[in-house]
Structures are given as C-alpha cells and as structure tokens.
Coordinates of C-alpha atoms in Angstrom, one line a residue:
X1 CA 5.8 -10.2 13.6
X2 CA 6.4 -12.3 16.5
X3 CA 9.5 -14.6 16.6
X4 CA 8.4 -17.6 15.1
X5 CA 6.7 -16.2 12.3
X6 CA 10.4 -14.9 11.5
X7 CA 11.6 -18.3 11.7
X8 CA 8.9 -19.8 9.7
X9 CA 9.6 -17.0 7.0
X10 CA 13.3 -17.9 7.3
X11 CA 12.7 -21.2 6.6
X12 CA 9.6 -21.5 4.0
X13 CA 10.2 -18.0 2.1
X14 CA 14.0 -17.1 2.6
X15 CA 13.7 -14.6 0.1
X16 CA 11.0 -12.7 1.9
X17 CA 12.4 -12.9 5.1
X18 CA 15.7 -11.1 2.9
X19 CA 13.1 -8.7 2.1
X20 CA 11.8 -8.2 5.3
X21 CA 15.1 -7.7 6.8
X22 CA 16.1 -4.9 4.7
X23 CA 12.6 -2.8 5.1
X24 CA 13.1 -3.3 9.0
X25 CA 16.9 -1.8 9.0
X26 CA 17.0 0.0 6.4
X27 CA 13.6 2.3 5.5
X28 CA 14.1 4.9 7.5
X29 CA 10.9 6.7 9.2
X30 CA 10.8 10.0 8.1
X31 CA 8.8 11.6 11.3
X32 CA 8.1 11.2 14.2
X33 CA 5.1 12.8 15.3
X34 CA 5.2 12.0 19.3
X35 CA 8.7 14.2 19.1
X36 CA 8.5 17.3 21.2
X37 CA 9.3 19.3 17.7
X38 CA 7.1 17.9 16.2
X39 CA 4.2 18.9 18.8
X40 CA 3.2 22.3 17.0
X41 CA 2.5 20.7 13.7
X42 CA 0.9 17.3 15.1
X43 CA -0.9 17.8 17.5
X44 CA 0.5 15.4 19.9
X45 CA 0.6 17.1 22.8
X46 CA -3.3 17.6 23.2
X47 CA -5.0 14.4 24.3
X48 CA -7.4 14.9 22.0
X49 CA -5.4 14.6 19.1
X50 CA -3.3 11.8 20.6
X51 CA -7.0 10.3 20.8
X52 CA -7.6 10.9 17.3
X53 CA -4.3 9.0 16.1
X54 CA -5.3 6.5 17.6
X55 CA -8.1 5.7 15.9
X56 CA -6.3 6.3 12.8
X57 CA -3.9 3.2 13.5
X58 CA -7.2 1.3 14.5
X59 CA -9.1 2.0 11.1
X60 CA -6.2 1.6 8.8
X61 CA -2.6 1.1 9.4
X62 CA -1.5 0.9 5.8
X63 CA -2.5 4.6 5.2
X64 CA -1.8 5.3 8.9
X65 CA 2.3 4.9 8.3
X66 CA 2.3 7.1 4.9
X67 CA -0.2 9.7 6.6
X68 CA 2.2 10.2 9.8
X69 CA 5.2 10.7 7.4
X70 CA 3.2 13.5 5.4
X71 CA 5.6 17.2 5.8
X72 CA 4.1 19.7 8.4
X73 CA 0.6 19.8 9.4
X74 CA -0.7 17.9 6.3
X75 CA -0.2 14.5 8.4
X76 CA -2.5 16.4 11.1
X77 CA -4.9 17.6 8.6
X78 CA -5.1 14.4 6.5
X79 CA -5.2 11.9 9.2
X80 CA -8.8 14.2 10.6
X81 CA -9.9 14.3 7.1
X82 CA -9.7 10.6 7.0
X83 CA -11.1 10.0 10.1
X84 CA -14.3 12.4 9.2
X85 CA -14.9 10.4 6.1
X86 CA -14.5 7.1 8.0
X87 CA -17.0 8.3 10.9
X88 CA -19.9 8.8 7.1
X89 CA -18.7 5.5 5.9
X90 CA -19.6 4.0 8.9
X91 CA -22.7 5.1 9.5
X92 CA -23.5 4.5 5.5
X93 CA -22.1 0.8 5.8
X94 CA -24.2 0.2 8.8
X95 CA -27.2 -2.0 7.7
X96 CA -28.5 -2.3 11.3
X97 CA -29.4 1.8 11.3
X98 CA -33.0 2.3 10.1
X99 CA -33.3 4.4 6.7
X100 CA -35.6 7.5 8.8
X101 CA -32.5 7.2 11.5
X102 CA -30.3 7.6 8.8
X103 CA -30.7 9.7 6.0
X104 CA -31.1 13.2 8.8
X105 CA -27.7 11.6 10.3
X106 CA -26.0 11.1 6.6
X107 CA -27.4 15.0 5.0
X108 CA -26.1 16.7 8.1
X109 CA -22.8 15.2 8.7
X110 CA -20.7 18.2 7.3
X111 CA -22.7 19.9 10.3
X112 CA -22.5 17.8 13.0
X113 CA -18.4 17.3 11.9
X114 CA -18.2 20.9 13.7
X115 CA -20.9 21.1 16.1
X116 CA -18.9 20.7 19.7
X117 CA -19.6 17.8 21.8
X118 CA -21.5 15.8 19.6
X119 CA -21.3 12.0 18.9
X120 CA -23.0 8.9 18.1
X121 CA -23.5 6.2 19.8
X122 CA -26.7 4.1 17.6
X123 CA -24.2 1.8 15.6
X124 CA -24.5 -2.2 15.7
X125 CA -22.3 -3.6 18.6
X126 CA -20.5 -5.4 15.5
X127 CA -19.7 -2.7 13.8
X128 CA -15.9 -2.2 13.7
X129 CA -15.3 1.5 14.0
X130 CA -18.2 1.9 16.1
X131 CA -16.1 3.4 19.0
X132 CA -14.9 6.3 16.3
X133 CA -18.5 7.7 16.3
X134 CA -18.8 6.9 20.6
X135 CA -16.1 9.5 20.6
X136 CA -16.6 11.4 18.1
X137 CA -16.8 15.1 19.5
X138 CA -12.5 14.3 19.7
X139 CA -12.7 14.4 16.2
X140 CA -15.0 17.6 16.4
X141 CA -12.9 19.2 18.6
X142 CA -9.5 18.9 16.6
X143 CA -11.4 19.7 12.6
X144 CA -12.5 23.1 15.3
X145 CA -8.8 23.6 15.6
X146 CA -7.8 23.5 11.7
X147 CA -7.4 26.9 9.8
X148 CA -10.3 27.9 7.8
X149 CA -8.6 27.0 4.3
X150 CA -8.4 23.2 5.5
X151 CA -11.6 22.8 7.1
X152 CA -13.1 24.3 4.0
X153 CA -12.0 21.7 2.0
X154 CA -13.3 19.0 4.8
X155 CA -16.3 20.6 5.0
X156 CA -17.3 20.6 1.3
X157 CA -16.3 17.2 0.5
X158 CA -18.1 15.8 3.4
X159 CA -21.5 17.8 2.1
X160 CA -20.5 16.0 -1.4
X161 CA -20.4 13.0 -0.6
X162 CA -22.8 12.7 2.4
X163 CA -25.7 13.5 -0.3
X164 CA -24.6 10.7 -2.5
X165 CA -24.0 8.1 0.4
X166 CA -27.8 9.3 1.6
X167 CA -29.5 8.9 -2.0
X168 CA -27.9 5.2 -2.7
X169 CA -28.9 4.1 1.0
X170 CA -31.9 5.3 0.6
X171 CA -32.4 4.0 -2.7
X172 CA -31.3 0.6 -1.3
X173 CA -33.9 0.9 1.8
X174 CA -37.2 1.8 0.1
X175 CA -36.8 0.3 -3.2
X176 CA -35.4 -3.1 -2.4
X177 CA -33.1 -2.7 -5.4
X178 CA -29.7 -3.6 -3.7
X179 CA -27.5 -4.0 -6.6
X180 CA -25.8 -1.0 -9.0
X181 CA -27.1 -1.8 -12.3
X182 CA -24.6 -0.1 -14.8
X183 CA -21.4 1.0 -14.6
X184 CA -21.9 4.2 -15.4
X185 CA -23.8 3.8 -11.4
X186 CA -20.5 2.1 -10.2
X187 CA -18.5 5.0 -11.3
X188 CA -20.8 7.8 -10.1
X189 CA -21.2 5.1 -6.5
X190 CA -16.9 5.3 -6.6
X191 CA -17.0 8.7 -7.3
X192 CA -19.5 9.6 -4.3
X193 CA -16.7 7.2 -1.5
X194 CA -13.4 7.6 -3.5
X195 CA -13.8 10.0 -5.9
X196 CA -14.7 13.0 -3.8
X197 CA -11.5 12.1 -1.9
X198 CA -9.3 12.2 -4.0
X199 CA -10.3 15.6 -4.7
X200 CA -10.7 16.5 -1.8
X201 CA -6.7 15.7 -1.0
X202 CA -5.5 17.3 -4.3
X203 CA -7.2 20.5 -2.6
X204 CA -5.8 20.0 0.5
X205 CA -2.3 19.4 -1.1
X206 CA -2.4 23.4 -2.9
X207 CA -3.9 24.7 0.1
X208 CA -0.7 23.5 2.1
X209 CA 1.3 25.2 -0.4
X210 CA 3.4 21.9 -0.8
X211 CA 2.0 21.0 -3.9
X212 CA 0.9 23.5 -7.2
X213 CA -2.0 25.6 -6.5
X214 CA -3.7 24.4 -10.1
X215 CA -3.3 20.9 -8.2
X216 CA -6.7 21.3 -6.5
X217 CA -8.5 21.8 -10.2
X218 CA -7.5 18.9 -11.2
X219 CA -10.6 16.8 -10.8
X220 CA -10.7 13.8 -13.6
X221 CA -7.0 12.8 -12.6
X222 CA -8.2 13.5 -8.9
X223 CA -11.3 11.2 -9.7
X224 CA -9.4 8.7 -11.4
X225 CA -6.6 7.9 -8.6
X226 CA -9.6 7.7 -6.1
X227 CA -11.4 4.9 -8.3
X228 CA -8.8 3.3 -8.7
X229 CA -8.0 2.4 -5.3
X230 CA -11.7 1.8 -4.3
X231 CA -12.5 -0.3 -6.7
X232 CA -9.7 -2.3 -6.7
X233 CA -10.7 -2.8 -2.8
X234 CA -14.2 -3.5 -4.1
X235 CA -12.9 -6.6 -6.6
X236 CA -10.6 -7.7 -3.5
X237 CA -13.5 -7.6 -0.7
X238 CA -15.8 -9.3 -2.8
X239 CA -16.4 -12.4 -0.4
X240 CA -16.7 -10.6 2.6
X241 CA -19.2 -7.4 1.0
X242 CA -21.1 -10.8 -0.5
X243 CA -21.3 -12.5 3.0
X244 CA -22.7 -9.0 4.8
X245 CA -25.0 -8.4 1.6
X246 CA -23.1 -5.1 0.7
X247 CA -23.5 -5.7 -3.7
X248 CA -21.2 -3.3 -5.0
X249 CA -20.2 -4.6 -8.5
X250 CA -22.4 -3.8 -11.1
X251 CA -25.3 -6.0 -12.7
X252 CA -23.8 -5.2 -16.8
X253 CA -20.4 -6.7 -15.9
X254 CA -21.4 -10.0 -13.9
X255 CA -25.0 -10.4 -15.0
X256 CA -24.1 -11.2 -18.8
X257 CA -22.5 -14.5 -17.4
X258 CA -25.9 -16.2 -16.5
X259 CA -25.6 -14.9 -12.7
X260 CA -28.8 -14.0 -11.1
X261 CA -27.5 -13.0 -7.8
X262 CA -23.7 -12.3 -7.1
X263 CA -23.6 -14.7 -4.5
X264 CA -23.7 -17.0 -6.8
X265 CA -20.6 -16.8 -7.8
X266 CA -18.7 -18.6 -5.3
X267 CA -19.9 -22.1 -5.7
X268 CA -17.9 -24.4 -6.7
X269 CA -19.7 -25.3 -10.6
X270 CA -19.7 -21.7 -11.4
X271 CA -15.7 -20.7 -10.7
X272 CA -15.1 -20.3 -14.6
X273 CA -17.4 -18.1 -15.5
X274 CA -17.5 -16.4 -11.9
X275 CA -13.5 -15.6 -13.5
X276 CA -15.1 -14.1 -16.4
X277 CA -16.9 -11.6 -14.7
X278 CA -14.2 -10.7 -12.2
X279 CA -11.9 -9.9 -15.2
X280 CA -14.2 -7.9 -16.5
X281 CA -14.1 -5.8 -13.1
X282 CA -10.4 -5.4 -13.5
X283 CA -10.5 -4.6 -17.2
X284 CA -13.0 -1.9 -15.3
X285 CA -10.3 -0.8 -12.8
X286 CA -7.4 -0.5 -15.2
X287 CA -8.7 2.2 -17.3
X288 CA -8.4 4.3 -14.4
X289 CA -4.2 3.0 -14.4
X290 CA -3.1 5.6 -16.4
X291 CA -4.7 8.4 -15.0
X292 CA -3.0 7.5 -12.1
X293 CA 0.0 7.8 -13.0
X294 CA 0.0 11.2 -14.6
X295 CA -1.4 12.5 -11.6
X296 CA 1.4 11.2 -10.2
X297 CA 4.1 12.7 -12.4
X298 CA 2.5 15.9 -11.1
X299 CA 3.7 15.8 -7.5
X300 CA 6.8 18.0 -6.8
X301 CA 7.0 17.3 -2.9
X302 CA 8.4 13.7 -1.5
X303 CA 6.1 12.7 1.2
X304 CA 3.0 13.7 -0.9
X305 CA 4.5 11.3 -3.7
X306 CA 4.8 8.8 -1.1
X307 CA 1.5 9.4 0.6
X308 CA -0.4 8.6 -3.3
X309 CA 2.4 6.4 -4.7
X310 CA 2.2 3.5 -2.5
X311 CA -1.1 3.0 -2.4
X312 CA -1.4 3.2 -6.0
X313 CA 1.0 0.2 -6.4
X314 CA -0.5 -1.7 -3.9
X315 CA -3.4 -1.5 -6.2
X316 CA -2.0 -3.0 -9.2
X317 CA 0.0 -5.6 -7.0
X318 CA -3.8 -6.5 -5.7
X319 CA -5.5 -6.5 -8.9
X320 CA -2.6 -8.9 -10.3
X321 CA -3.1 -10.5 -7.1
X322 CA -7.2 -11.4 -7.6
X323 CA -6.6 -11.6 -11.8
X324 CA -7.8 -15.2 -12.8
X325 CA -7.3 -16.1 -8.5
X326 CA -10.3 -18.4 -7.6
X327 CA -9.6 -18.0 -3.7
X328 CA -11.1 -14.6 -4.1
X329 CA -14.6 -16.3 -4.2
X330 CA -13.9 -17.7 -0.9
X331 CA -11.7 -15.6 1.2
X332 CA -10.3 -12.2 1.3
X333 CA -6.9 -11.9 0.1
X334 CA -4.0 -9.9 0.1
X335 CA -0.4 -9.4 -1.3
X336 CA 2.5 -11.0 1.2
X337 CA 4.1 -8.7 3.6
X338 CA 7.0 -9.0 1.9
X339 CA 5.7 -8.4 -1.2
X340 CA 4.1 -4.8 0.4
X341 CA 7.6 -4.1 1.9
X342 CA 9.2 -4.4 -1.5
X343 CA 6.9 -1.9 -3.5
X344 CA 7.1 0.5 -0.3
X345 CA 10.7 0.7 -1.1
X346 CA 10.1 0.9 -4.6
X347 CA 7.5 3.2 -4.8
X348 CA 9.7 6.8 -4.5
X349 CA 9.8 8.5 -8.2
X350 CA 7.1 8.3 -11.1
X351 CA 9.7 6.8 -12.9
X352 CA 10.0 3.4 -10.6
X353 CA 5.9 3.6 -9.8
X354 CA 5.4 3.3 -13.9
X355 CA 8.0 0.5 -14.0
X356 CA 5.8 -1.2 -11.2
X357 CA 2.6 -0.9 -13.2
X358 CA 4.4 -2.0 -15.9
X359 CA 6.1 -5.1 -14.4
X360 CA 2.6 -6.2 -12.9
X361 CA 0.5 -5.1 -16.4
X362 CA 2.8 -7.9 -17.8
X363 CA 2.1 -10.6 -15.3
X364 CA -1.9 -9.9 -15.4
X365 CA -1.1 -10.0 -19.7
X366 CA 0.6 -13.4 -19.0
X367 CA -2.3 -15.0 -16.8
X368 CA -5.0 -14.1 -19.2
X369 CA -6.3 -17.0 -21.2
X370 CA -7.7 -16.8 -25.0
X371 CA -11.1 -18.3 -23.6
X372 CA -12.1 -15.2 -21.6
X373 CA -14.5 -13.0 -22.9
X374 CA -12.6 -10.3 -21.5
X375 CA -9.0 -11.7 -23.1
X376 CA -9.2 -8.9 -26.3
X377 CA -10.2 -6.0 -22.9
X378 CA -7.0 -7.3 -20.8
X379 CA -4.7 -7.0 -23.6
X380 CA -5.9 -3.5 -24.3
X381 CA -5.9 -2.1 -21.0
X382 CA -2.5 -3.7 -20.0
X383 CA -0.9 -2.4 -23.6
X384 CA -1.8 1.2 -22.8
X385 CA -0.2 1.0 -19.3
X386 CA 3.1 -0.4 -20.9
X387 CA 2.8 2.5 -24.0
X388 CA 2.6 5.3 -20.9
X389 CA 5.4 3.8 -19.9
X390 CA 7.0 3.7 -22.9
X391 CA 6.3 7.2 -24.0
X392 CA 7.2 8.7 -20.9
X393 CA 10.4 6.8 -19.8
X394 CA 11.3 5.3 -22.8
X395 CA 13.4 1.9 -22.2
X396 CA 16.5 2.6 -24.6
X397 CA 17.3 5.5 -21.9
X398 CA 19.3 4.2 -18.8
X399 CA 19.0 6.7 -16.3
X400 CA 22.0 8.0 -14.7
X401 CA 23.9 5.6 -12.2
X402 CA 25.2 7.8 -9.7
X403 CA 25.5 11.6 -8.4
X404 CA 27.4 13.3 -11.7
X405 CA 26.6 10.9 -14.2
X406 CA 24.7 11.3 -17.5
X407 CA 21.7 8.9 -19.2
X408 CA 23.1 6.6 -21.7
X409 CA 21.5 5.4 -24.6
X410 CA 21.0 1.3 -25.1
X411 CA 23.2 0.8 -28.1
X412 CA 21.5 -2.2 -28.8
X413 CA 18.4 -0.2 -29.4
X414 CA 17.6 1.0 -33.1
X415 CA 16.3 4.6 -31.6
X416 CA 19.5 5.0 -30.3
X417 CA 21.1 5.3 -33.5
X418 CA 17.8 8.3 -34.0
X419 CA 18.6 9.6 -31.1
X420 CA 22.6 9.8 -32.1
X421 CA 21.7 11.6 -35.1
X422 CA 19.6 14.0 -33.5
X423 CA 22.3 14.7 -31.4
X424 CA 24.6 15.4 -33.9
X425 CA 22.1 17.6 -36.0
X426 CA 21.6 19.5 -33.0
X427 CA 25.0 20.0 -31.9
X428 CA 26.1 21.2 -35.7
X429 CA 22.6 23.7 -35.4
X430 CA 23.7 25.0 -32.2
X431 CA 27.5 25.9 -34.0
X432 CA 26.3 27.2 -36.8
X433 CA 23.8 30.0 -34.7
X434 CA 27.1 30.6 -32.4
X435 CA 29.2 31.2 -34.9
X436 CA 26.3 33.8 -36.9
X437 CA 26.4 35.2 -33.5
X438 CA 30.3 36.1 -32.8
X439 CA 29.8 37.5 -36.7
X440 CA 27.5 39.9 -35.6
X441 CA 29.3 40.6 -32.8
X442 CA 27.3 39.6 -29.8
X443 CA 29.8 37.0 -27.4
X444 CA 27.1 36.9 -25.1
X445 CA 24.6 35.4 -27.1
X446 CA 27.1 33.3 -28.6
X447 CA 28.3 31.7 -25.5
X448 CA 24.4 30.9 -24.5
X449 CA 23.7 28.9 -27.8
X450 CA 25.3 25.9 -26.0
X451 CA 22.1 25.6 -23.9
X452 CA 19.9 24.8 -26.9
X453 CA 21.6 21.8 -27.0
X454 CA 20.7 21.0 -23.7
X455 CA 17.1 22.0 -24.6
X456 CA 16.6 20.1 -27.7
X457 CA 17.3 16.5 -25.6
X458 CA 20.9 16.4 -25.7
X459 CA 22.4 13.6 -23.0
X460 CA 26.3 15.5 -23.0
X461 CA 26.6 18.8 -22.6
X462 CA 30.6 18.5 -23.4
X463 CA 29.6 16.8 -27.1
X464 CA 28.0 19.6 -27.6
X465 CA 30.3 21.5 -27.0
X466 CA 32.5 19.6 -29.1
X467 CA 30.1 19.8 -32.3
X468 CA 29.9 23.4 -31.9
X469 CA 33.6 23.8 -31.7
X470 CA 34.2 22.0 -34.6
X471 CA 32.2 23.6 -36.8
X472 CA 32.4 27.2 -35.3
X473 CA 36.7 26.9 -36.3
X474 CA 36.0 25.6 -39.6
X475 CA 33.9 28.4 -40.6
X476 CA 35.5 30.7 -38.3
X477 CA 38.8 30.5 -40.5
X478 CA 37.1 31.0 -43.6
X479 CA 35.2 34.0 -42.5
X480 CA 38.9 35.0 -40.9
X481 CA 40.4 34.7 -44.4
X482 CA 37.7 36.3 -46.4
X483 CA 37.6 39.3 -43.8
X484 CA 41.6 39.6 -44.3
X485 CA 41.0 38.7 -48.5
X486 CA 38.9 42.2 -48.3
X487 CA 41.4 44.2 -45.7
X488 CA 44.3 44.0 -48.3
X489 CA 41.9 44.3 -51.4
X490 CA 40.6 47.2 -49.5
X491 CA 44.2 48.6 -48.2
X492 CA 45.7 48.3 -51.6
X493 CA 42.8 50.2 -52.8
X494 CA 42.9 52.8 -50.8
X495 CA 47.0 53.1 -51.3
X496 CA 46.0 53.4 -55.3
X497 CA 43.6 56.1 -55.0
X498 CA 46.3 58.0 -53.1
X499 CA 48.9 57.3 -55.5
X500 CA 46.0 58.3 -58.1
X501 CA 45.0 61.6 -56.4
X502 CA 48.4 62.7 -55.9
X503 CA 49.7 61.8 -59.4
X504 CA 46.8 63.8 -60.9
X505 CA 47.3 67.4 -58.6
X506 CA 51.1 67.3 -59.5
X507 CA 50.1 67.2 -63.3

C-alpha cells in the first residue's frame, strides 16, 4: 500500500488502518526462504527454483505467504505441487485451445510434468499464467529434484484429476452442453479441481512426517476442505466466469428460479430472485463447513494449521461477504484488507478458527430474510456450524488466561452448576478407590488415583486433591479405630487363652 492509500485508510476507516498497523508490526514472518539456512530446504539457491517462486507470487499471493511459511521442505514441495496443478488448470480454462489440441495435452500432463525440457507455449496471449506453461520445463526440472515419496503424490493427483478436467472439456466441446446440470455434477466437477487437492496435500502432509501418517486416508474430510474453498471462489467469481462463459454453478440450484441462462442473472429486474439462487449456492457450500473444521482439529503441527486455517476463514468471511450482496452480479468482490489481516491473526488454534465460523454463521443467519426459498436451508446449515462449536468448545468454558492458569467455568451458566457436581462426584470416587487402595496396601496405586480426576474432566487438580483428602481421613480413622477395636479384642484374647492354658496344666 502506497502512502496515500494509508492516509485515506487513516482517515475514512481508522479502525482498519488500527488493524493494519498491528499486522504490519506485529505478525511476525516465520521464514525466510531467500536465507542462506534456509537454502537446503528451499531451494533458493538454484535459479530454477528462484524461477519457480516467482511464479508462485504471480499466480496467487494469498497462498503464496502461508506456502513460504510451511516447516522444511513442505513450502518447496507444496509451492511445485501448486504450480503443477496451476500449469492443468490453465490449459483446462483456456477456451481458445481446440478440444483435438487438448484433450492428448490434458491425459498426459502427469507425463509431461517429468519429461525434461518440455513446455508449452499454444495458450491465448490473454491468458494470465500463460508464461507458467512458456517456462514450464523450470517446473519440470525442480518436481525431477523431489524424493520419490513427494512426487508420487504429485504424480497421482495430477493423473486424477487431468482425466476429469479432459472428460468435462470435452464434454463441453463436442456436446455444446456448457452448463453442470446437478449437483451431484458440481460436486464430482469440485472434486476433480479442489477435491483431488486437498487430498493430495493431506498425503503430502504424512509423507513429511509433520503431520499423522493416517492423515493421508483421510479422503471425505480431505474432499470436503477442498470444496469448500472452490466453491466458495466459484459463488465469488460468478461475474467474471459469466462474462468469459466459464458456467460453473449447477442448472438444479439456479434454474428453479425461472432462469434460462445464468447470465441472466445480473440484470437489473431479476436481482431478487438472482439472490435466491445464490443463497442456495451458499446453503451448498456450508455443508462442507463442518467438515472443515474437524479436519482441522486434526492438525498437530503450526504452520500446516496455518497453511489450511486461513484459507478456510477467508472462505466463510467471503461467503458472508456475497450472502444476500447484489454487487456480486456485477463485479467481483472481496473482503477488505483489513478485514483479511484480522482473521490472519486470528486464525492460529481450532479453537479461534470455530469461533470465526461461528461469529460469521451468525451474521449470514442475521442477513437472511423469511422470503427466501432458501431461509429454512440458511438456518440449518448455520445452526449446525454454531452446535460444532458448541459441542466441541462449549461457551460456559473460559479457557485459561495466561501461562499457569486453569479453565473456569461461567457461573452464570446452568451447566456449570453440572459440571460442579461432576466435579465433586468425581473427586469423592477418586478418594474412596485411594483410600480401598492404601487398605490393601498398595501406596503406589493409591497415590496415582489423583489422575482419574484429571481424566474424568476435572478443571483443578488441587480440588481434587482436596475431595480425596477429605474423604480418605474420614474413613481412614474409622478403618484406624476398627483395626485397633480388633488388636485389643484380639490381644486380650490371646492373654485369656494363656491364662486359660496355664490354669488348666497346673490343675
């Protein structure tokens, strides 16, 4: 941002430029892949690589910033990955292409990606990431260079979804039919561009040994976190995929509002119902919401959180964004810098990233109007994503506020007073088993009962304690007393049977 856009955002949005300010001081970068330590793992110091980087920055620099802070050579491996997948897309995208030119192009892509030197040069001089396929053997060159685990992965995916890309194109070239009918096409269409990536990074992920090895298996949630980006890009793009007759939304969602072709839906007299149908698209997208974030809730290292995290809640900010927007019909839109900033900040435990969903579930809830068809759809699909929430980080819990500290229960909250009893039912459970324990003489078992109150969701370890204590002395003296009771009965016994026996052999 150049000066006076600073001062303009100083004057007409203080609050952003606040926001701003903050992101720009204080969110650290967490690599630097042009550092000389950094060289093994990045690649930096071949040209070639430098090359490819480049390109990522030029094709997207939102994911660009989260894939360069990725740990090791996952940023490397990632940012080809991406860049493969980009070079098919943009072949696929390219209308100007003819279908026999094509489709051999399309089914042999996961060959060509390792075949050295090659490159393509037959795109549309309008085509945006033209020059990616110009230079392509770069690419080739650097996927040649990964270990055999990684460009497995690469490989396969590509082969995937280069097949699907080739039928639909094809489809769309000899048939005339350039609109997905159902969504049950949408999905499998999402599945074939997004989809497959999302796998295809979940793979990637185990095979770096950062994240679980059962990570990779992991396909609906994989699916899911995929779709949910791309067609949340697909409701946003809607005006400029229109205007370069690229149809992506399916027929069953906007045709049962009267529309024969979706261009249609920007004029003017048909706004309204041109809102009904994009709600249903986001009713569409939200199912995918909670998928999301249990794949999230998965993730054990922090720049692989990151790397899925933030663009997940760019998603929802953008669907809240386009929800019941009418400048979506005539522009493409996006969520303020500021507002982009914020969630980046945000965006750093599952906890926070559910909150987020949460927070903008409510404000799509709020804009939905009884009049939509869709109104009964929104109210569902936004209920679900505040009941994950609720389920998993439930709202009479505060978490801790600092290093040391414990959760604390809302007191304001009727679970609390549940939770309280629990507490105390579990704390006299773990006393009583202690106190069994030191009976039957085994300390060491004794001593670990205080864990199962720890186990059975207890907030203080020293109440616990406490409830233990209290109950193990009570019934510790009685046992104490019964134990003595029996010594004496069992002492003066013992003295009578002498006094008995020695009586008896003197008469």
């Amino acid at each position: 941002m150049g000066l006076s856009q600073w001062l303009a955002l100083l004057v007409f949005h203080p609050f952003e430029f606040r926001t701003l300010l903050q992101f720009y001081l204080y969110h650290e970068q967490k690599r630097d892949i042009k550092a000389l330590r950094e060289h093994p793992t990045s690649g930096w110091d071949r040209e070639s690589m430098r090359r490819c980087w480049e390109f990522l920055d030029k094709t997207s620099r939102s994911f660009s910033a989260v894939i360069k802070e990725l740990d090791g050579d996952l940023a490397r491996t990632i940012c080809l990955f991406y860049l493969v997948l980009r070079g098919l897309d943009t072949i696929e995208d390219d209308m100007t292409i003819p279908d026999d030119v094509k489709q051999p192009i399309l089914r042999k892509f996961h060959e060509l990606t390792v075949t050295p030197g090659w490159k393509f040069d037959g795109n549309g001089p309008d085509e945006k990431d033209r020059q990616l396929l110009v230079e392509y053997d770069q690419v080739v060159e650097e996927v040649n260079r990964l270990t055999p685990g990684y460009r497995k992965v690469i490989i396969d995916i590509t082969q995937k979804m280069e097949n699907g890309m080739a039928d639909y194109a094809h489809k769309a070239a000899t048939t005339g039919v350039i609109y997905l009918e159902a969504i049950a096409d949408y999905d499998l269409y999402c599945h074939y561009v997004a989809g497959l990536v999302g796998e295809g990074l979940s793979r990637l992920f185990s095979e770096s040994g950062k994240e679980a090895e059962w990570l990779g298996r992991e396909l609906e949630l994989s699916n899911s976190m995929g779709l949910l980006l791309q067609k949340t890009n697909i409701i946003r793009d809607y005006r400029e995929d229109t205007d370069e007759r690229r149809y992506f939304w399916p027929r069953e969602i906007w045709g049962k509002y009267g529309f024969k072709e979706m261009k249609e839906m920007y004029q003017p007299e048909s706004l309204e119902r041109a809102q009904w149908a994009q709600s249903g698209m986001i009713v569409d997208a939200l199912r995918h919401a909670t998928d999301a974030l249990d794949y999230l809730r998965y993730l054990k290292n922090q720049t692989v959180f990151n790397f899925c995290a933030i663009p997940a809640t760019m998603a929802i900010a953008t669907l809240e964004l386009c929800f019941m927007n009418t400048e979506m019909f005539q522009r493409n839109i996006k969520i303020r810098k500021a507002d982009a900033a914020q969630l980046i900040m945000r965006s750093t435990n599952p906890r926070d990233v559910g909150l987020i969903f949460r927070e903008y579930a409510r404000k799509i809830h709020a804009k939905a109007v009884p009049s939509d068809p869709n109104f009964i759809h929104i109210s569902i699909a936004c209920g679900k994503i505040e009941q994950w929430c609720e389920q998993n980080y439930p709202s009479f819990i505060q978490p801790p506020s600092g290093m040391g500290t414990q959760p604390t229960l809302d007191s304001s909250d009727a679970r609390t007073i549940i939770a309280n009893l629990e507490t105390d039912f579990n704390g006299e459970l773990a006393g009583r088993k202690r106190m069994i324990d030191f009976a039957n003489g085994d300390r060491k078992l004794a001593m670990s009962r205080i864990d199962v109150v720890k186990a059975n969701g207890k907030f203080s370890t020293s109440q616990a304690k406490g409830a233990g204590q209290e109950v193990t002395m009570g019934k510790m003296m009685m046992y104490v007393s019964a134990a003595f009771t029996l010594l004496l009965a069992l002492g003066f016994g013992a003295a009578y049977g002498v006094i008995w026996i020695a009586g008896d052999s003197l008469v």
